[in-house]
Amino acid sequence: MTKLAEALKKPDWQKNVDELLEQDNLIEAYSSECELLACWVLEFLKHDEKSPANPFAFQMLSASQHVIALASLGLYTPAAGSMRGLFESALYFLYFRKHPIELATLIRDPDFYVQKSEILIFFSKHIPEYQAKQQHFGLNSAIANWYKSVSSVVHAQIPGSWGGPKDLHSISQVIDSAKNIAAIHTQAVKIINQLFLLVMGADLWGSISPTSRKLFLKGYSVEVKKAIGLDILGSV
């Protein structure tokens, strides 16, 4: 047996998972966030099940689950990549569902890509009242701060900033680090939900079920719902 194989067998992977599962608040938060994302995807499919951009929505769901899986194993820094993939998949879905030509080019040309900043500028310029409405969420600054924080880990600019063991053989569950990952995942899902509300709310709201509307608007005041033009009963 190689030293690598021996090191891989050292961590008690099942114990790591079990210790995370003991954190009821974290598991409940993860479950609620996965449900919210899944409900959005179901509403997308109900509206347009043949959209060529739908794989981005499915990838968003997978990335969210990968974050949770990696956190359960005690692999906090690798979770950063999936965390950013979660956000970027949602962003690309929003953009490419209305840009099939660019999506075809993306598939055909490996040198073509669309930057996050370009997509956000597009929303500001072309989504009616997006710029004014996002201010009620503080969305632009929330995206900038969250993305910068996660990207600094993805690009190894701040090694060890998300905690956890440095050696393969000593990987274990560190609850403070697990809580940090869960909080960042919560922020990501909140940002994605707000993006979906502002970018697609006007287009899809009439066909979205009252149950899903209630879930998507949970926690927002009457004033905010009025300001963004959406309500559980319909557009306002």
PDB file of C-alpha atoms in Angstrom:
ATOM      1  CA  MET A   1       0.000   0.000   0.000  1.00  0.00           C
ATOM      2  CA  THR A   2       1.353   3.429  -0.931  1.00  0.00           C
ATOM      3  CA  LYS A   3       1.730   6.241   1.590  1.00  0.00           C
ATOM      4  CA  LEU A   4      -1.033   8.121  -0.194  1.00  0.00           C
ATOM      5  CA  ALA A   5      -3.407   5.175   0.192  1.00  0.00           C
ATOM      6  CA  GLU A   6      -2.514   4.942   3.874  1.00  0.00           C
ATOM      7  CA  ALA A   7      -3.174   8.657   4.342  1.00  0.00           C
ATOM      8  CA  LEU A   8      -6.554   8.389   2.607  1.00  0.00           C
ATOM      9  CA  LYS A   9      -7.577   5.673   5.050  1.00  0.00           C
ATOM     10  CA  LYS A  10      -6.546   7.666   8.126  1.00  0.00           C
ATOM     11  CA  PRO A  11      -9.460  10.124   8.409  1.00  0.00           C
ATOM     12  CA  ASP A  12     -12.681   8.809   9.902  1.00  0.00           C
ATOM     13  CA  TRP A  13     -14.884  10.044   7.054  1.00  0.00           C
ATOM     14  CA  GLN A  14     -18.098   8.655   8.558  1.00  0.00           C
ATOM     15  CA  LYS A  15     -17.350  10.353  11.878  1.00  0.00           C
ATOM     16  CA  ASN A  16     -16.876  13.661  10.057  1.00  0.00           C
ATOM     17  CA  VAL A  17     -20.293  13.315   8.427  1.00  0.00           C
ATOM     18  CA  ASP A  18     -21.950  12.269  11.683  1.00  0.00           C
ATOM     19  CA  GLU A  19     -20.488  15.241  13.556  1.00  0.00           C
ATOM     20  CA  LEU A  20     -21.912  17.654  10.993  1.00  0.00           C
ATOM     21  CA  LEU A  21     -25.287  15.922  11.155  1.00  0.00           C
ATOM     22  CA  GLU A  22     -25.322  16.618  14.890  1.00  0.00           C
ATOM     23  CA  GLN A  23     -25.445  20.338  14.091  1.00  0.00           C
ATOM     24  CA  ASP A  24     -29.222  20.569  13.717  1.00  0.00           C
ATOM     25  CA  ASN A  25     -29.256  24.286  12.890  1.00  0.00           C
ATOM     26  CA  LEU A  26     -26.774  23.851  10.040  1.00  0.00           C
ATOM     27  CA  ILE A  27     -28.605  20.866   8.572  1.00  0.00           C
ATOM     28  CA  GLU A  28     -31.958  22.653   8.774  1.00  0.00           C
ATOM     29  CA  ALA A  29     -30.478  25.689   7.027  1.00  0.00           C
ATOM     30  CA  TYR A  30     -28.908  23.572   4.293  1.00  0.00           C
ATOM     31  CA  SER A  31     -32.183  21.696   3.792  1.00  0.00           C
ATOM     32  CA  SER A  32     -34.206  24.912   3.473  1.00  0.00           C
ATOM     33  CA  GLU A  33     -31.713  26.384   1.036  1.00  0.00           C
ATOM     34  CA  CYS A  34     -31.672  23.265  -1.133  1.00  0.00           C
ATOM     35  CA  GLU A  35     -35.472  23.286  -1.157  1.00  0.00           C
ATOM     36  CA  LEU A  36     -35.555  26.915  -2.269  1.00  0.00           C
ATOM     37  CA  LEU A  37     -33.148  26.303  -5.155  1.00  0.00           C
ATOM     38  CA  ALA A  38     -35.007  23.143  -6.193  1.00  0.00           C
ATOM     39  CA  CYS A  39     -38.324  25.017  -6.221  1.00  0.00           C
ATOM     40  CA  TRP A  40     -36.847  27.655  -8.515  1.00  0.00           C
ATOM     41  CA  VAL A  41     -35.624  24.971 -10.906  1.00  0.00           C
ATOM     42  CA  LEU A  42     -39.043  23.288 -10.931  1.00  0.00           C
ATOM     43  CA  GLU A  43     -40.624  26.635 -11.786  1.00  0.00           C
ATOM     44  CA  PHE A  44     -38.067  27.168 -14.582  1.00  0.00           C
ATOM     45  CA  LEU A  45     -38.875  23.770 -16.064  1.00  0.00           C
ATOM     46  CA  LYS A  46     -42.601  24.437 -15.849  1.00  0.00           C
ATOM     47  CA  HIS A  47     -42.049  27.644 -17.794  1.00  0.00           C
ATOM     48  CA  ASP A  48     -39.574  26.312 -20.377  1.00  0.00           C
ATOM     49  CA  GLU A  49     -38.455  22.722 -19.991  1.00  0.00           C
ATOM     50  CA  LYS A  50     -36.551  22.787 -23.294  1.00  0.00           C
ATOM     51  CA  SER A  51     -34.401  25.848 -22.697  1.00  0.00           C
ATOM     52  CA  PRO A  52     -30.775  25.146 -23.715  1.00  0.00           C
ATOM     53  CA  ALA A  53     -29.734  27.104 -20.612  1.00  0.00           C
ATOM     54  CA  ASN A  54     -31.385  24.647 -18.207  1.00  0.00           C
ATOM     55  CA  PRO A  55     -28.164  22.644 -17.621  1.00  0.00           C
ATOM     56  CA  PHE A  56     -26.826  25.682 -15.758  1.00  0.00           C
ATOM     57  CA  ALA A  57     -29.783  25.428 -13.366  1.00  0.00           C
ATOM     58  CA  PHE A  58     -29.102  21.733 -12.798  1.00  0.00           C
ATOM     59  CA  GLN A  59     -25.424  22.511 -12.268  1.00  0.00           C
ATOM     60  CA  MET A  60     -26.429  25.093  -9.671  1.00  0.00           C
ATOM     61  CA  LEU A  61     -28.270  22.398  -7.709  1.00  0.00           C
ATOM     62  CA  SER A  62     -25.320  20.014  -7.971  1.00  0.00           C
ATOM     63  CA  ALA A  63     -22.840  22.652  -6.832  1.00  0.00           C
ATOM     64  CA  SER A  64     -24.941  23.413  -3.762  1.00  0.00           C
ATOM     65  CA  GLN A  65     -25.004  19.727  -2.849  1.00  0.00           C
ATOM     66  CA  HIS A  66     -21.256  19.447  -3.435  1.00  0.00           C
ATOM     67  CA  VAL A  67     -20.652  22.277  -0.964  1.00  0.00           C
ATOM     68  CA  ILE A  68     -22.608  20.367   1.664  1.00  0.00           C
ATOM     69  CA  ALA A  69     -20.905  17.062   0.860  1.00  0.00           C
ATOM     70  CA  LEU A  70     -17.427  18.589   1.074  1.00  0.00           C
ATOM     71  CA  ALA A  71     -18.258  20.394   4.320  1.00  0.00           C
ATOM     72  CA  SER A  72     -19.564  17.148   5.810  1.00  0.00           C
ATOM     73  CA  LEU A  73     -16.211  15.488   5.090  1.00  0.00           C
ATOM     74  CA  GLY A  74     -14.240  18.363   6.587  1.00  0.00           C
ATOM     75  CA  LEU A  75     -12.964  19.556   3.187  1.00  0.00           C
ATOM     76  CA  TYR A  76     -13.645  23.256   3.684  1.00  0.00           C
ATOM     77  CA  THR A  77     -11.261  24.892   1.219  1.00  0.00           C
ATOM     78  CA  PRO A  78     -12.347  22.649  -1.702  1.00  0.00           C
ATOM     79  CA  ALA A  79     -15.908  23.698  -0.891  1.00  0.00           C
ATOM     80  CA  ALA A  80     -14.971  27.205  -2.051  1.00  0.00           C
ATOM     81  CA  GLY A  81     -14.769  26.066  -5.665  1.00  0.00           C
ATOM     82  CA  SER A  82     -18.228  24.525  -5.512  1.00  0.00           C
ATOM     83  CA  MET A  83     -19.506  27.610  -3.684  1.00  0.00           C
ATOM     84  CA  ARG A  84     -18.418  29.866  -6.524  1.00  0.00           C
ATOM     85  CA  GLY A  85     -19.729  27.355  -9.059  1.00  0.00           C
ATOM     86  CA  LEU A  86     -23.107  27.558  -7.328  1.00  0.00           C
ATOM     87  CA  PHE A  87     -23.293  31.320  -7.827  1.00  0.00           C
ATOM     88  CA  GLU A  88     -21.835  31.384 -11.330  1.00  0.00           C
ATOM     89  CA  SER A  89     -24.166  28.630 -12.566  1.00  0.00           C
ATOM     90  CA  ALA A  90     -27.144  30.670 -11.404  1.00  0.00           C
ATOM     91  CA  LEU A  91     -25.747  33.800 -13.033  1.00  0.00           C
ATOM     92  CA  TYR A  92     -25.042  32.046 -16.348  1.00  0.00           C
ATOM     93  CA  PHE A  93     -28.493  30.510 -16.344  1.00  0.00           C
ATOM     94  CA  LEU A  94     -30.100  33.937 -15.993  1.00  0.00           C
ATOM     95  CA  TYR A  95     -28.000  35.330 -18.828  1.00  0.00           C
ATOM     96  CA  PHE A  96     -27.947  32.498 -21.345  1.00  0.00           C
ATOM     97  CA  ARG A  97     -31.674  31.734 -21.130  1.00  0.00           C
ATOM     98  CA  LYS A  98     -32.111  34.997 -23.069  1.00  0.00           C
ATOM     99  CA  HIS A  99     -28.925  34.705 -25.150  1.00  0.00           C
ATOM    100  CA  PRO A 100     -29.077  31.471 -27.150  1.00  0.00           C
ATOM    101  CA  ILE A 101     -26.652  32.727 -29.810  1.00  0.00           C
ATOM    102  CA  GLU A 102     -23.995  33.506 -27.205  1.00  0.00           C
ATOM    103  CA  LEU A 103     -24.664  30.139 -25.564  1.00  0.00           C
ATOM    104  CA  ALA A 104     -24.103  28.379 -28.883  1.00  0.00           C
ATOM    105  CA  THR A 105     -20.829  30.261 -29.262  1.00  0.00           C
ATOM    106  CA  LEU A 106     -19.826  29.305 -25.713  1.00  0.00           C
ATOM    107  CA  ILE A 107     -20.326  25.644 -26.587  1.00  0.00           C
ATOM    108  CA  ARG A 108     -18.525  25.921 -29.938  1.00  0.00           C
ATOM    109  CA  ASP A 109     -15.639  28.270 -29.120  1.00  0.00           C
ATOM    110  CA  PRO A 110     -13.391  27.413 -26.124  1.00  0.00           C
ATOM    111  CA  ASP A 111     -11.958  30.942 -26.145  1.00  0.00           C
ATOM    112  CA  PHE A 112     -15.347  32.621 -25.695  1.00  0.00           C
ATOM    113  CA  TYR A 113     -16.645  33.480 -22.257  1.00  0.00           C
ATOM    114  CA  VAL A 114     -18.828  36.071 -20.577  1.00  0.00           C
ATOM    115  CA  GLN A 115     -17.539  37.740 -17.431  1.00  0.00           C
ATOM    116  CA  LYS A 116     -19.588  38.113 -14.273  1.00  0.00           C
ATOM    117  CA  SER A 117     -19.263  41.890 -14.474  1.00  0.00           C
ATOM    118  CA  GLU A 118     -20.635  41.917 -18.036  1.00  0.00           C
ATOM    119  CA  ILE A 119     -23.730  39.999 -16.961  1.00  0.00           C
ATOM    120  CA  LEU A 120     -24.402  42.290 -14.004  1.00  0.00           C
ATOM    121  CA  ILE A 121     -23.985  45.356 -16.239  1.00  0.00           C
ATOM    122  CA  PHE A 122     -26.423  43.778 -18.692  1.00  0.00           C
ATOM    123  CA  PHE A 123     -29.001  43.353 -15.922  1.00  0.00           C
ATOM    124  CA  SER A 124     -28.557  46.968 -14.824  1.00  0.00           C
ATOM    125  CA  LYS A 125     -29.041  48.287 -18.342  1.00  0.00           C
ATOM    126  CA  HIS A 126     -31.713  45.994 -19.735  1.00  0.00           C
ATOM    127  CA  ILE A 127     -33.844  44.652 -16.862  1.00  0.00           C
ATOM    128  CA  PRO A 128     -36.534  47.276 -16.142  1.00  0.00           C
ATOM    129  CA  GLU A 129     -35.905  49.012 -12.806  1.00  0.00           C
ATOM    130  CA  TYR A 130     -33.251  46.469 -11.829  1.00  0.00           C
ATOM    131  CA  GLN A 131     -30.836  49.099 -10.578  1.00  0.00           C
ATOM    132  CA  ALA A 132     -33.444  50.789  -8.388  1.00  0.00           C
ATOM    133  CA  LYS A 133     -34.915  47.537  -7.086  1.00  0.00           C
ATOM    134  CA  GLN A 134     -31.578  45.919  -6.213  1.00  0.00           C
ATOM    135  CA  GLN A 135     -30.941  48.763  -3.790  1.00  0.00           C
ATOM    136  CA  HIS A 136     -33.717  47.450  -1.550  1.00  0.00           C
ATOM    137  CA  PHE A 137     -31.644  44.294  -1.097  1.00  0.00           C
ATOM    138  CA  GLY A 138     -28.217  45.936  -1.223  1.00  0.00           C
ATOM    139  CA  LEU A 139     -27.633  43.318  -3.881  1.00  0.00           C
ATOM    140  CA  ASN A 140     -24.761  44.814  -5.865  1.00  0.00           C
ATOM    141  CA  SER A 141     -22.575  45.282  -2.796  1.00  0.00           C
ATOM    142  CA  ALA A 142     -23.589  41.872  -1.408  1.00  0.00           C
ATOM    143  CA  ILE A 143     -22.507  40.164  -4.645  1.00  0.00           C
ATOM    144  CA  ALA A 144     -19.214  42.075  -4.775  1.00  0.00           C
ATOM    145  CA  ASN A 145     -18.304  41.305  -1.155  1.00  0.00           C
ATOM    146  CA  TRP A 146     -19.367  37.656  -1.263  1.00  0.00           C
ATOM    147  CA  TYR A 147     -17.638  36.950  -4.571  1.00  0.00           C
ATOM    148  CA  LYS A 148     -14.406  38.627  -3.492  1.00  0.00           C
ATOM    149  CA  SER A 149     -14.322  36.657  -0.252  1.00  0.00           C
ATOM    150  CA  VAL A 150     -14.931  33.276  -1.886  1.00  0.00           C
ATOM    151  CA  SER A 151     -12.625  33.962  -4.844  1.00  0.00           C
ATOM    152  CA  SER A 152      -9.747  34.791  -2.495  1.00  0.00           C
ATOM    153  CA  VAL A 153      -9.992  31.206  -1.235  1.00  0.00           C
ATOM    154  CA  VAL A 154     -10.437  29.687  -4.718  1.00  0.00           C
ATOM    155  CA  HIS A 155      -7.326  31.495  -5.949  1.00  0.00           C
ATOM    156  CA  ALA A 156      -5.346  30.635  -2.789  1.00  0.00           C
ATOM    157  CA  GLN A 157      -4.766  34.312  -2.002  1.00  0.00           C
ATOM    158  CA  ILE A 158      -5.352  33.687   1.713  1.00  0.00           C
ATOM    159  CA  PRO A 159      -4.185  30.121   2.434  1.00  0.00           C
ATOM    160  CA  GLY A 160      -5.913  28.465   5.364  1.00  0.00           C
ATOM    161  CA  SER A 161      -8.476  31.219   5.787  1.00  0.00           C
ATOM    162  CA  TRP A 162     -11.363  28.725   5.849  1.00  0.00           C
ATOM    163  CA  GLY A 163      -9.684  26.542   8.441  1.00  0.00           C
ATOM    164  CA  GLY A 164      -9.464  22.782   8.660  1.00  0.00           C
ATOM    165  CA  PRO A 165      -6.481  20.404   8.826  1.00  0.00           C
ATOM    166  CA  LYS A 166      -3.512  20.995   6.535  1.00  0.00           C
ATOM    167  CA  ASP A 167      -2.561  17.325   6.108  1.00  0.00           C
ATOM    168  CA  LEU A 168      -4.597  14.640   4.383  1.00  0.00           C
ATOM    169  CA  HIS A 169      -4.206  12.115   7.167  1.00  0.00           C
ATOM    170  CA  SER A 170      -5.489  14.565   9.815  1.00  0.00           C
ATOM    171  CA  ILE A 171      -8.706  15.699   8.121  1.00  0.00           C
ATOM    172  CA  SER A 172     -11.461  15.974  10.695  1.00  0.00           C
ATOM    173  CA  GLN A 173     -14.595  17.974  11.358  1.00  0.00           C
ATOM    174  CA  VAL A 174     -13.936  21.458  12.765  1.00  0.00           C
ATOM    175  CA  ILE A 175     -17.320  22.809  13.783  1.00  0.00           C
ATOM    176  CA  ASP A 176     -16.366  26.505  13.682  1.00  0.00           C
ATOM    177  CA  SER A 177     -15.184  26.054  10.091  1.00  0.00           C
ATOM    178  CA  ALA A 178     -18.318  24.066   9.240  1.00  0.00           C
ATOM    179  CA  LYS A 179     -20.453  26.909  10.614  1.00  0.00           C
ATOM    180  CA  ASN A 180     -18.513  29.408   8.507  1.00  0.00           C
ATOM    181  CA  ILE A 181     -19.112  27.367   5.341  1.00  0.00           C
ATOM    182  CA  ALA A 182     -22.821  27.075   6.145  1.00  0.00           C
ATOM    183  CA  ALA A 183     -23.109  30.846   6.662  1.00  0.00           C
ATOM    184  CA  ILE A 184     -21.412  31.567   3.331  1.00  0.00           C
ATOM    185  CA  HIS A 185     -23.718  29.066   1.604  1.00  0.00           C
ATOM    186  CA  THR A 186     -26.696  30.842   3.182  1.00  0.00           C
ATOM    187  CA  GLN A 187     -25.436  34.158   1.795  1.00  0.00           C
ATOM    188  CA  ALA A 188     -25.012  32.628  -1.661  1.00  0.00           C
ATOM    189  CA  VAL A 189     -28.548  31.239  -1.765  1.00  0.00           C
ATOM    190  CA  LYS A 190     -29.952  34.537  -0.510  1.00  0.00           C
ATOM    191  CA  ILE A 191     -28.138  36.418  -3.281  1.00  0.00           C
ATOM    192  CA  ILE A 192     -29.292  33.914  -5.919  1.00  0.00           C
ATOM    193  CA  ASN A 193     -32.892  34.131  -4.740  1.00  0.00           C
ATOM    194  CA  GLN A 194     -32.791  37.915  -4.969  1.00  0.00           C
ATOM    195  CA  LEU A 195     -31.273  37.776  -8.455  1.00  0.00           C
ATOM    196  CA  PHE A 196     -34.004  35.402  -9.607  1.00  0.00           C
ATOM    197  CA  LEU A 197     -36.702  37.638  -8.130  1.00  0.00           C
ATOM    198  CA  LEU A 198     -35.397  40.762  -9.862  1.00  0.00           C
ATOM    199  CA  VAL A 199     -34.339  39.276 -13.200  1.00  0.00           C
ATOM    200  CA  MET A 200     -37.134  36.752 -13.774  1.00  0.00           C
ATOM    201  CA  GLY A 201     -39.850  37.854 -11.397  1.00  0.00           C
ATOM    202  CA  ALA A 202     -41.697  39.966 -13.934  1.00  0.00           C
ATOM    203  CA  ASP A 203     -41.486  37.250 -16.612  1.00  0.00           C
ATOM    204  CA  LEU A 204     -42.461  34.210 -14.561  1.00  0.00           C
ATOM    205  CA  TRP A 205     -44.372  35.452 -11.534  1.00  0.00           C
ATOM    206  CA  GLY A 206     -47.792  34.890 -13.062  1.00  0.00           C
ATOM    207  CA  SER A 207     -47.036  31.205 -13.633  1.00  0.00           C
ATOM    208  CA  ILE A 208     -45.261  30.560 -10.323  1.00  0.00           C
ATOM    209  CA  SER A 209     -47.314  28.664  -7.758  1.00  0.00           C
ATOM    210  CA  PRO A 210     -48.496  30.512  -4.621  1.00  0.00           C
ATOM    211  CA  THR A 211     -46.533  28.023  -2.498  1.00  0.00           C
ATOM    212  CA  SER A 212     -43.298  28.841  -4.324  1.00  0.00           C
ATOM    213  CA  ARG A 213     -44.023  32.573  -4.214  1.00  0.00           C
ATOM    214  CA  LYS A 214     -44.397  32.355  -0.461  1.00  0.00           C
ATOM    215  CA  LEU A 215     -41.084  30.520  -0.179  1.00  0.00           C
ATOM    216  CA  PHE A 216     -39.207  32.943  -2.465  1.00  0.00           C
ATOM    217  CA  LEU A 217     -40.523  36.012  -0.595  1.00  0.00           C
ATOM    218  CA  LYS A 218     -40.146  34.588   2.912  1.00  0.00           C
ATOM    219  CA  GLY A 219     -38.628  37.073   5.336  1.00  0.00           C
ATOM    220  CA  TYR A 220     -39.187  40.183   3.227  1.00  0.00           C
ATOM    221  CA  SER A 221     -41.312  43.037   4.524  1.00  0.00           C
ATOM    222  CA  VAL A 222     -44.441  44.321   2.827  1.00  0.00           C
ATOM    223  CA  GLU A 223     -42.498  47.452   1.915  1.00  0.00           C
ATOM    224  CA  VAL A 224     -39.746  45.512   0.140  1.00  0.00           C
ATOM    225  CA  LYS A 225     -42.228  43.318  -1.725  1.00  0.00           C
ATOM    226  CA  LYS A 226     -44.074  46.432  -2.854  1.00  0.00           C
ATOM    227  CA  ALA A 227     -40.812  48.093  -3.915  1.00  0.00           C
ATOM    228  CA  ILE A 228     -39.773  45.130  -6.112  1.00  0.00           C
ATOM    229  CA  GLY A 229     -43.308  44.747  -7.483  1.00  0.00           C
ATOM    230  CA  LEU A 230     -43.928  41.176  -6.335  1.00  0.00           C
ATOM    231  CA  ASP A 231     -46.359  39.675  -3.856  1.00  0.00           C
ATOM    232  CA  ILE A 232     -47.553  36.215  -2.893  1.00  0.00           C
ATOM    233  CA  LEU A 233     -50.838  36.974  -4.655  1.00  0.00           C
ATOM    234  CA  GLY A 234     -49.095  38.197  -7.830  1.00  0.00           C
ATOM    235  CA  SER A 235     -47.349  41.257  -9.243  1.00  0.00           C
ATOM    236  CA  VAL A 236     -48.068  44.534  -7.475  1.00  0.00           C
TER     237      VAL A 236
END
